[in-house]
Short mmCIF file of C-alpha atoms in Angstrom, two decimals:
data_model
loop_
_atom_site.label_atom_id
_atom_site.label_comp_id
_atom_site.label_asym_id
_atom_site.label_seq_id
_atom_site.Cartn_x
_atom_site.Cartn_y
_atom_site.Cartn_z
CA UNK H 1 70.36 148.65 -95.31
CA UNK H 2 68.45 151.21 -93.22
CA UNK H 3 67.32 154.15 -95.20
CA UNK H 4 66.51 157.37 -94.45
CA UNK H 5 64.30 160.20 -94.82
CA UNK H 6 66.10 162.64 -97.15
CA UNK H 7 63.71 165.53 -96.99
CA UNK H 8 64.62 166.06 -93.09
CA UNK H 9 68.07 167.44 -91.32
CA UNK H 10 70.14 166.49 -88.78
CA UNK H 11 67.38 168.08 -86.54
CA UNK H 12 64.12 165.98 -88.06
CA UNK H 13 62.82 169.62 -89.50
CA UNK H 14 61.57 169.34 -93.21
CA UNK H 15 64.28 170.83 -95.85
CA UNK H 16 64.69 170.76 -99.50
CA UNK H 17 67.25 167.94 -100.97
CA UNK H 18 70.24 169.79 -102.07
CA UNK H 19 70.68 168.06 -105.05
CA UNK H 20 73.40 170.65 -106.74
CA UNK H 21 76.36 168.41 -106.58
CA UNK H 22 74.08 165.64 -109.26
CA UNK H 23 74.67 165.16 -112.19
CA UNK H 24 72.12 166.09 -114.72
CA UNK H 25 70.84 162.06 -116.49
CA UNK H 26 67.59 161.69 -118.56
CA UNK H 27 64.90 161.25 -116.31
CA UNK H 28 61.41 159.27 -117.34
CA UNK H 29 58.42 158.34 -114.85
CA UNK H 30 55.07 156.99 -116.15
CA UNK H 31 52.55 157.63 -114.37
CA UNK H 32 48.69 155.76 -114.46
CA UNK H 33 45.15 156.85 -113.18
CA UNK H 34 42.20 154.66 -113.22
CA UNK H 35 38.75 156.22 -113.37
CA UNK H 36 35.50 153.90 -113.47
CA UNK H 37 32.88 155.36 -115.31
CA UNK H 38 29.14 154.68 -115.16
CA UNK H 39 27.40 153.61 -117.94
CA UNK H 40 25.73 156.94 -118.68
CA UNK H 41 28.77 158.73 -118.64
CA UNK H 42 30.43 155.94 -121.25
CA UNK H 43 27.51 156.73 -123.29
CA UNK H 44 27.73 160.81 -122.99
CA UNK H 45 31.46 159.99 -124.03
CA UNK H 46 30.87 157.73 -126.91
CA UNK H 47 28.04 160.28 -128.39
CA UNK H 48 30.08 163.39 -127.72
CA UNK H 49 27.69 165.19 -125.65
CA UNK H 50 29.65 165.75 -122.76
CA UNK H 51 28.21 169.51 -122.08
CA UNK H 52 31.47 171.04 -120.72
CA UNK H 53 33.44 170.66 -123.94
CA UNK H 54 35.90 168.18 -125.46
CA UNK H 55 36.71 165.87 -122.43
CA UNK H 56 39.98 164.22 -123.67
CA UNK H 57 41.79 167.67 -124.85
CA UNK H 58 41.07 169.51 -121.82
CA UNK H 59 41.89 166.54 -119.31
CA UNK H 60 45.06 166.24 -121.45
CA UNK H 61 45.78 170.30 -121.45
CA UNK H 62 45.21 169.84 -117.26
CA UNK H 63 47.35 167.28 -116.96
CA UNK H 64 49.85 168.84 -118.69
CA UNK H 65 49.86 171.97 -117.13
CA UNK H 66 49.66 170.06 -113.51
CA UNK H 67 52.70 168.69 -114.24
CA UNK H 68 54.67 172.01 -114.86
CA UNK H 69 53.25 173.37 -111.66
CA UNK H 70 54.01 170.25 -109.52
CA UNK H 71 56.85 172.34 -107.77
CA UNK H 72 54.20 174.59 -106.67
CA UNK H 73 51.99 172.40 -105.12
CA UNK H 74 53.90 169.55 -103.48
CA UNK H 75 56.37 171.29 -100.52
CA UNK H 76 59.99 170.48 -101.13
CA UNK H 77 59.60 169.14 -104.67
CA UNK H 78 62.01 170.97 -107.18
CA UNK H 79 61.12 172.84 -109.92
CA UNK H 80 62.79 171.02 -113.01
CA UNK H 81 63.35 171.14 -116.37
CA UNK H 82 60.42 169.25 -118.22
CA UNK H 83 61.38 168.89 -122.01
CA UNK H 84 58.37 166.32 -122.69
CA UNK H 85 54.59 165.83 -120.91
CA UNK H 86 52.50 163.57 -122.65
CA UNK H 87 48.78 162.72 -121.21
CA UNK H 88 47.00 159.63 -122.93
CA UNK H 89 43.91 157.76 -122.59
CA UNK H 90 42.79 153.75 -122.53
CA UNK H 91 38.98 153.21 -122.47
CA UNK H 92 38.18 149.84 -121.61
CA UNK H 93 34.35 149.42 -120.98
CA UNK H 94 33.46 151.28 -117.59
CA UNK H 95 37.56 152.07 -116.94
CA UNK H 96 39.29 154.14 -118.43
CA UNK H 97 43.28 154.48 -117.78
CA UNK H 98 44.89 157.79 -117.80
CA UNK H 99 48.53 157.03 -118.76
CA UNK H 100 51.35 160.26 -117.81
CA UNK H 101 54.30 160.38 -118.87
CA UNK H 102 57.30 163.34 -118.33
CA UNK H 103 60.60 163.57 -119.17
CA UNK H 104 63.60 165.34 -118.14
CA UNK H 105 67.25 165.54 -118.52
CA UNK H 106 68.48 166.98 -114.78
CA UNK H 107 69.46 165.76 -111.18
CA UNK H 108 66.34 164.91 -109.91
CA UNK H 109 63.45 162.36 -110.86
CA UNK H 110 60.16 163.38 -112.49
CA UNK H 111 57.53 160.50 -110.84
CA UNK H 112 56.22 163.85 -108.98
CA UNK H 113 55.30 165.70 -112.22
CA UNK H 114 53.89 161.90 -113.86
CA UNK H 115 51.64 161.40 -110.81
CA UNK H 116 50.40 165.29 -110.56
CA UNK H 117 49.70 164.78 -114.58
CA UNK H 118 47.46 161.87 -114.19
CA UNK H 119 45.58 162.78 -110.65
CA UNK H 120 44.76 166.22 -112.14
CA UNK H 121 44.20 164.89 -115.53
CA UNK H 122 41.22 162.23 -114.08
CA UNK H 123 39.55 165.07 -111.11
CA UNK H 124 39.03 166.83 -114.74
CA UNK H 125 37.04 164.45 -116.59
CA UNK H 126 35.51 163.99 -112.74
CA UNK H 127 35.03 167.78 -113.06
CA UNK H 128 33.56 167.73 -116.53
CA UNK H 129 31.28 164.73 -116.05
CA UNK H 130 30.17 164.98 -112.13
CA UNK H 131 26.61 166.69 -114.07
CA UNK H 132 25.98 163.26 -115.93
CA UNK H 133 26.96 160.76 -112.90
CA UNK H 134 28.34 161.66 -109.50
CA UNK H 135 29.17 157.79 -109.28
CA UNK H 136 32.64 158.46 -111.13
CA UNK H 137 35.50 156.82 -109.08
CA UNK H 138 38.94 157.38 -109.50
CA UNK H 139 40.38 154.09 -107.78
CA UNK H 140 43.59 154.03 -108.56
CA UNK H 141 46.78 156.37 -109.22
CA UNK H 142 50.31 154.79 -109.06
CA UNK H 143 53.80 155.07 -110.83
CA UNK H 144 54.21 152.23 -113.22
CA UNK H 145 57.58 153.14 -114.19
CA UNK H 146 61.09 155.28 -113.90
CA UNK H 147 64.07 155.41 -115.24
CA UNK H 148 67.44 157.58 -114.74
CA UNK H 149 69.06 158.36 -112.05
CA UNK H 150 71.13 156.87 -109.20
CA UNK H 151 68.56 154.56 -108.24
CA UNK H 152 68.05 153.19 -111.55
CA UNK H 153 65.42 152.11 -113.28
CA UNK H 154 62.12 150.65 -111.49
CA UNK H 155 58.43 149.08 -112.82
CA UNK H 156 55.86 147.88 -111.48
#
C-alpha cells in the first residue's frame, strides 16, 4: 500500500487536512523526553537549590501550556479540544524521563500536543539548570504510544 502525504493537494502545495467529515473518538498519545543530567545538576536537584525556582512545577506548568499552544507553533496542526495534559517525571541516576501525556475526544490525534509537552517541558529544566552545567543533553524525544482514531492504536 503506497501512502501519501496528506498535508499536500492535488498540486504538492502544503494545506490543512480537512478533517470535518470525522468523527469525534477519544484520542490519547504519550509522549517521552530523555534528559541526561550531570552529576552537579543531580545534586542541585536532590538538595533543592536549583536558583531559578521549583524545577519540576514549572517544567510541568511549560509543558502543559506547550501543549495547548501546539496549533500555534507547528504549521497545519489543528487546534483541538484538550480535556486532559498531564507532565510527569522519572529520575533514574543521571536520566531523567519526562513522560506527556494529552487527551482528547475529537477527529484528530493529539501525538502533536504529547511531543510539544515533553520537548518544551525538558528545554525548561535545560533553561533552569544551563547556570549549574551546560553539559545537560536532551537525547531523546519520541511517541511511545496512541490510541483512537482510524488508525488505531500504536506503541512503541
Amino acid at each position: 500500500m503506497t501512502k501519501t502525504f496528506t498535508h499536500l493537494n492535488d498540486h504538492g502545495a502544503a494545506e490543512m487536512v480537512d478533517v470535518s467529515q470525522k468523527q469525534d473518538t477519544e484520542r490519547v498519545a504519550i509522549a517521552e523526553a530523555i534528559v541526561y543530567l550531570p552529576d552537579d545538576v543531580i545534586l542541585a536537584i536532590s538538595d533543592d537549590t536549583v536558583e531559578k525556582g521549583d524545577l519540576f512545577s514549572v517544567a510541568r506548568i511549560a509543558g502543559i501550556q506547550a501543549a495547548k499552544k501546539c496549533s500555534d507553533l507547528i504549521p497545519l496542526c489543528h487546534a483541538i479540544p484538550i480535556s486532559k495534559i498531564s507532565v510527569n517525571f522519572e529520575k533514574n541516576k543521571n536520566i531523567l524521563r519526562v513522560l506527556a501525556s494529552c487527551k482528547s475526544n475529537f477527529k484528530t490525534g493529539v501525538e502533536m500536543e504529547a511531543l510539544t509537552a515533553a520537548s518544551i517541558s525538558a528545554l525548561t529544566i535545560y533553561d533552569m539548570c544551563k547556570g549549574i552545567n551546560k553539559g545537560i543533553e536532551i537525547q531523546k524525544v519520541r511517541l511511545i504510544e496512541k490510541t483512537g482514531g482510524k488508525s488505531g492504536s500504536w506503541k512503541v
